[in-house]
Coordinates of N, CA and C in Angstrom, one line a residue:
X139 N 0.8 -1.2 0.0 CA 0.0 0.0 0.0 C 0.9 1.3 0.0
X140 N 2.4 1.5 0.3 CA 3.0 2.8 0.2 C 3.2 2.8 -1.1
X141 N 2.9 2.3 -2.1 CA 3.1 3.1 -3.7 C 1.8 3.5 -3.8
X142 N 1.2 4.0 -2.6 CA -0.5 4.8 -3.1 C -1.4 4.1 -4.1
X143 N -1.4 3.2 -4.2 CA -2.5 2.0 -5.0 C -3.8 2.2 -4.0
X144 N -4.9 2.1 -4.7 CA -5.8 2.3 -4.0 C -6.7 0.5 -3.8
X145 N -5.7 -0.1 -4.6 CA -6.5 -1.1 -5.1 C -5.6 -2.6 -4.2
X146 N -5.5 -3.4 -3.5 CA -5.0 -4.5 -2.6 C -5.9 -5.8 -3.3
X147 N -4.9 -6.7 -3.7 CA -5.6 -7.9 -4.1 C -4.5 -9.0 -3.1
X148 N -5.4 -10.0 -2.9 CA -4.7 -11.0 -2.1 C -4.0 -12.2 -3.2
X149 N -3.1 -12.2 -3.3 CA -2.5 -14.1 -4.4 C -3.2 -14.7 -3.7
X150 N -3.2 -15.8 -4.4 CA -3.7 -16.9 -4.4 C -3.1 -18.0 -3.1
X151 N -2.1 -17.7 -3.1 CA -1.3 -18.7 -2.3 C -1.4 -18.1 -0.8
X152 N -1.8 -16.8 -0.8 CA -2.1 -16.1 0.8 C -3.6 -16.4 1.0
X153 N -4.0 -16.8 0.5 CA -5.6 -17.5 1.2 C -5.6 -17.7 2.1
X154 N -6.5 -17.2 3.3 CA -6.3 -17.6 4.6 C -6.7 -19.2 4.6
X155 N -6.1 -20.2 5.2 CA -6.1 -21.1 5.2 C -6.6 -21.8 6.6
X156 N -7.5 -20.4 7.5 CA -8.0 -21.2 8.8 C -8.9 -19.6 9.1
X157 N -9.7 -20.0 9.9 CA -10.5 -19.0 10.0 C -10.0 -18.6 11.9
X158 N -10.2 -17.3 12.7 CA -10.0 -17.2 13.6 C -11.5 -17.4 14.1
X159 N -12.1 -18.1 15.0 CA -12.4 -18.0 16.4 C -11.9 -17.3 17.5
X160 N -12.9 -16.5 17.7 CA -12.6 -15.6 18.4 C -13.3 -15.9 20.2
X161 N -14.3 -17.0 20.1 CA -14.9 -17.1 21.6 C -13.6 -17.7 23.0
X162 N -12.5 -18.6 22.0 CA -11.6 -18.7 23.1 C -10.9 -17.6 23.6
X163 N -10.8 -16.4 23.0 CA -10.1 -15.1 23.2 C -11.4 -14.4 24.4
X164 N -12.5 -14.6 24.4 CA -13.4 -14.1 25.1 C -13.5 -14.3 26.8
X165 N -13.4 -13.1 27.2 CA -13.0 -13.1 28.7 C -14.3 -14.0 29.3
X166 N -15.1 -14.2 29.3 CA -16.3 -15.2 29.8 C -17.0 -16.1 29.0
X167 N -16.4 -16.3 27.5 CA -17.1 -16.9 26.3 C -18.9 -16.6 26.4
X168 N -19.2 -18.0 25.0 CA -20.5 -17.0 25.1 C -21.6 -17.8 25.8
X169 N -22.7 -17.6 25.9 CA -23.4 -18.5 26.7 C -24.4 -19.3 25.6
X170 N -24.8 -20.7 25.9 CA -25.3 -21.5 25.0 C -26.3 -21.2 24.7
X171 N -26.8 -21.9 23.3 CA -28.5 -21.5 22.7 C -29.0 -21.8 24.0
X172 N -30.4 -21.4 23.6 CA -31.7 -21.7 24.4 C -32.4 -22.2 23.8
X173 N -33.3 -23.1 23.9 CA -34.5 -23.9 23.6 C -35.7 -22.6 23.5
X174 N -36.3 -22.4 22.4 CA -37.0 -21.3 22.3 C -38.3 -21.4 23.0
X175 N -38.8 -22.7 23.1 CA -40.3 -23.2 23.7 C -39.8 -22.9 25.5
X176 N -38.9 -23.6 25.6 CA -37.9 -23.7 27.3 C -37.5 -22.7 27.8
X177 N -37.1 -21.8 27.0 CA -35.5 -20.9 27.3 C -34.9 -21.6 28.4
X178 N -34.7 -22.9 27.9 CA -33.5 -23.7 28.7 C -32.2 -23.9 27.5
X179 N -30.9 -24.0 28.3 CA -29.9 -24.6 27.2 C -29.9 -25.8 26.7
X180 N -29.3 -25.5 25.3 CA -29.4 -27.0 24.7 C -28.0 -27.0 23.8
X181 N -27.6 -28.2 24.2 CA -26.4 -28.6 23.5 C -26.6 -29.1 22.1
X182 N -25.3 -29.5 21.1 CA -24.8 -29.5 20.0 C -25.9 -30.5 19.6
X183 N -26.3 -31.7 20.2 CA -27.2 -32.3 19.8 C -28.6 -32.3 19.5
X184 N -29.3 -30.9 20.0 CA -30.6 -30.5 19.3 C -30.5 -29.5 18.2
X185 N -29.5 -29.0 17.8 CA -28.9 -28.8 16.8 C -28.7 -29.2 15.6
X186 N -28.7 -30.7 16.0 CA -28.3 -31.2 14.7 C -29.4 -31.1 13.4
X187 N -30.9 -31.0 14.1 CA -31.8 -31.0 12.9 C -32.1 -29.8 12.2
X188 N -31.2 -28.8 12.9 CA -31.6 -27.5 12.1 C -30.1 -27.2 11.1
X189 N -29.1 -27.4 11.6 CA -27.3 -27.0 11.5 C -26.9 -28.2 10.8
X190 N -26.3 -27.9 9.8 CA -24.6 -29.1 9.8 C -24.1 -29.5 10.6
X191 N -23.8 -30.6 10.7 CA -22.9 -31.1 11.8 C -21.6 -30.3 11.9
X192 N -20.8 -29.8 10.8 CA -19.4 -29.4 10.4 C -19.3 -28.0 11.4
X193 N -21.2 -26.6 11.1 CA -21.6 -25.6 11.9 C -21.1 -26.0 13.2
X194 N -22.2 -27.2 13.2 CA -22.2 -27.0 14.7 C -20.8 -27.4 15.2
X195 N -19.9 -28.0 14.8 CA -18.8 -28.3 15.5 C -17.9 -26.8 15.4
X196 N -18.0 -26.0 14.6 CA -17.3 -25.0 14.4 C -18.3 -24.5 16.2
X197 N -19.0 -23.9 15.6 CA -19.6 -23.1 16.9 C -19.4 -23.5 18.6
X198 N -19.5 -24.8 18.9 CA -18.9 -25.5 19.4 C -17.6 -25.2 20.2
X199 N -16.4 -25.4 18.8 CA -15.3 -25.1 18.9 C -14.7 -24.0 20.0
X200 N -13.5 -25.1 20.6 CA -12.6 -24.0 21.7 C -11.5 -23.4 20.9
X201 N -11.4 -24.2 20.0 CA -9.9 -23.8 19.1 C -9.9 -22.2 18.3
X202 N -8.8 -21.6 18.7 CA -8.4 -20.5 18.2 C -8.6 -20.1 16.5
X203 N -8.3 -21.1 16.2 CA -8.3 -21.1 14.9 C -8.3 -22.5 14.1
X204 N -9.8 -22.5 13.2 CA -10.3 -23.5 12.6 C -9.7 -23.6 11.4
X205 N -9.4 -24.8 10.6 CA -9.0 -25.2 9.3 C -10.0 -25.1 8.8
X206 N -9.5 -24.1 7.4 CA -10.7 -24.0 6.3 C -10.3 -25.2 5.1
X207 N -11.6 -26.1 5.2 CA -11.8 -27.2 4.2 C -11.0 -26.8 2.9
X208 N -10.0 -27.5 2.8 CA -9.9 -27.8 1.1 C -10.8 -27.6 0.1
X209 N -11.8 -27.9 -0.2 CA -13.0 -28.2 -1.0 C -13.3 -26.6 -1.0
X210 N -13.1 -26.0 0.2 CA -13.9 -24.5 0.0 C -13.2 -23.8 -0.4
X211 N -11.7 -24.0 0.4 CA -10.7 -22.9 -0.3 C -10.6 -22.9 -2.2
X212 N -11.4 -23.7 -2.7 CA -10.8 -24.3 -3.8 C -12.8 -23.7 -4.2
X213 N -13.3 -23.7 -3.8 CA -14.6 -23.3 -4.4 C -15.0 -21.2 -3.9
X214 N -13.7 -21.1 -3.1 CA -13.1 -19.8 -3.6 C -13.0 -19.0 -4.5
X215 N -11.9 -19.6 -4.6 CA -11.1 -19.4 -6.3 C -12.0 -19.4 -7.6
X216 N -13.4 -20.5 -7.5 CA -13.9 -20.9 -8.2 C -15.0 -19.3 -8.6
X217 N -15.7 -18.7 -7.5 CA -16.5 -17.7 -7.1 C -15.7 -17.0 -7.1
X218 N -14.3 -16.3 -8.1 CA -13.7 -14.8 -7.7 C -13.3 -14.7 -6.3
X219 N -13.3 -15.4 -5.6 CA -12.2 -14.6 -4.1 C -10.8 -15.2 -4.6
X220 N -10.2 -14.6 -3.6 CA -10.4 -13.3 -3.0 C -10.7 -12.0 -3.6
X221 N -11.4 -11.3 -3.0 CA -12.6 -10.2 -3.3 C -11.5 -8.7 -2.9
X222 N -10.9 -7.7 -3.9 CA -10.0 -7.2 -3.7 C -11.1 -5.9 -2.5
X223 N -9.8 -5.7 -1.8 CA -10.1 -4.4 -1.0 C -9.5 -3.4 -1.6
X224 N -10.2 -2.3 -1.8 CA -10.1 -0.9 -2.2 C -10.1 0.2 -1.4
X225 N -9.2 1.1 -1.2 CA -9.1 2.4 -0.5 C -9.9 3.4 -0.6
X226 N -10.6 3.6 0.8 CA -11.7 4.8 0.2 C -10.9 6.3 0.7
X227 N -9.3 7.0 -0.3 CA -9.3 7.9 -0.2 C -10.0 9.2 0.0
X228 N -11.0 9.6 -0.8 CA -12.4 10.6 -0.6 C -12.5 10.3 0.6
X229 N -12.9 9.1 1.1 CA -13.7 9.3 2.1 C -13.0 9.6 3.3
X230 N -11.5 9.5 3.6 CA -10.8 9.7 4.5 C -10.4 10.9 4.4
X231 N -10.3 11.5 3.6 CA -10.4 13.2 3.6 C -11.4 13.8 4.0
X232 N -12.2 13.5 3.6 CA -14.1 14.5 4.2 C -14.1 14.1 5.7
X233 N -13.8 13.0 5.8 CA -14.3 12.6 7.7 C -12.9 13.5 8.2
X234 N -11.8 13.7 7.7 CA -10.6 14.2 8.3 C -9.9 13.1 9.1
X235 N -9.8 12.2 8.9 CA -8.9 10.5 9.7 C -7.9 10.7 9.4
X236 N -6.7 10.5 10.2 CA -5.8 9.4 9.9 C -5.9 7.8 9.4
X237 N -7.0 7.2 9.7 CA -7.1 6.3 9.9 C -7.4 5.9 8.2
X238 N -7.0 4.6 7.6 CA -7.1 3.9 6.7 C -8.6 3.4 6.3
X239 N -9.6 3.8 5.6 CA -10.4 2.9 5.2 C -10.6 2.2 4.0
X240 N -11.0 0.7 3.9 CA -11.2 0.1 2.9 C -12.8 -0.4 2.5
X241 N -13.3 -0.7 1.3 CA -14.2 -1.4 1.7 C -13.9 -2.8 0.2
X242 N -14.7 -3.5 0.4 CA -14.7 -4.1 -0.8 C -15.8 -4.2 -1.7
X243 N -15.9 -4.4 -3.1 CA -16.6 -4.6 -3.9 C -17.7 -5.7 -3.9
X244 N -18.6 -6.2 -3.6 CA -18.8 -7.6 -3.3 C -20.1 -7.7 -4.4
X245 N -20.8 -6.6 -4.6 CA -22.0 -6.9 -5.8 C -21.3 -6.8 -6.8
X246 N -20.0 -7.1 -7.3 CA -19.3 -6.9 -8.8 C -19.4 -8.8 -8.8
X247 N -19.5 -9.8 -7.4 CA -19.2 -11.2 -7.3 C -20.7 -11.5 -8.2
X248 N -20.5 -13.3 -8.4 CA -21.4 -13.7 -9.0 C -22.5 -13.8 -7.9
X249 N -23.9 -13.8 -8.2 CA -24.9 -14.0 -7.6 C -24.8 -15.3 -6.8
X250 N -24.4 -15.3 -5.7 CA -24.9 -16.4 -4.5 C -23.4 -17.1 -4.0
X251 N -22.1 -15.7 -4.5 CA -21.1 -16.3 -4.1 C -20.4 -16.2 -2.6
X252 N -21.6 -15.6 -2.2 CA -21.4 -15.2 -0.4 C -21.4 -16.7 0.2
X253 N -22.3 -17.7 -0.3 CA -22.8 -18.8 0.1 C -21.7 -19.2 0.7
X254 N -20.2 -19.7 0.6 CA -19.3 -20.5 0.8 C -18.9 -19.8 2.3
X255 N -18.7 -18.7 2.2 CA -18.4 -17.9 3.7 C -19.3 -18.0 4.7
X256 N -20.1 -18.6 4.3 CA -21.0 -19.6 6.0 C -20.5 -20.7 5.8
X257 N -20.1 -21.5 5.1 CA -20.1 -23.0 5.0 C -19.3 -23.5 5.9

């Protein structure tokens, strides 16, 4: 970004290759669903008929950082990501920031290529 490009694309080979989880960083984590009939807690197992099993083990998950599936990283690439970040100079002048803003383009993607980033 110091040759003033407004424009940041990620290679291919920097794909993030794991996603962060952030509840083990959380000073009290989070507190479990509830049963919406009960508002009692309910574990990974009443889950199953609404969730993926794959979800729910992510959600689940104590681990810092989850491995993203092969299959998806690779149905990525397939849907245009990585999705470049762009510098919104304008806009950091009118607010008056130091601060860096980016946003990305994401309606320039094919229709329903958000899909994979829940999966």
């Amino acid at each position: 970004m110091e040759n003033g490009s407004m424009k940041v694309l990620l290679d291919v080979q920097d794909l993030p290759r794991a996603y962060y989880n952030i509840v083990p960083d959380l000073p009290s984590g989070l507190p479990p669903p509830l049963n919406p009939a009960t508002r009692e807690p309910i574990g990974p197992e009443a889950l199953a008929p609404i969730f993926p099993k794959e979800i729910i083990r992510q959600e689940v998950s104590q681990n810092r950082m989850e491995p993203i599936p092969e299959e998806l990283r690779e149905a990525y690439l397939r849907l245009g990501r990585p999705t470049p970040l762009y510098r919104a100079k304008r806009l950091e002048a009118f607010l008056g920031t130091p601060a860096r803003i980016y946003y990305k383009r994401e309606d320039l993607n094919p229709v329903g290529s958000h899909k994979p980033n829940t999966a």
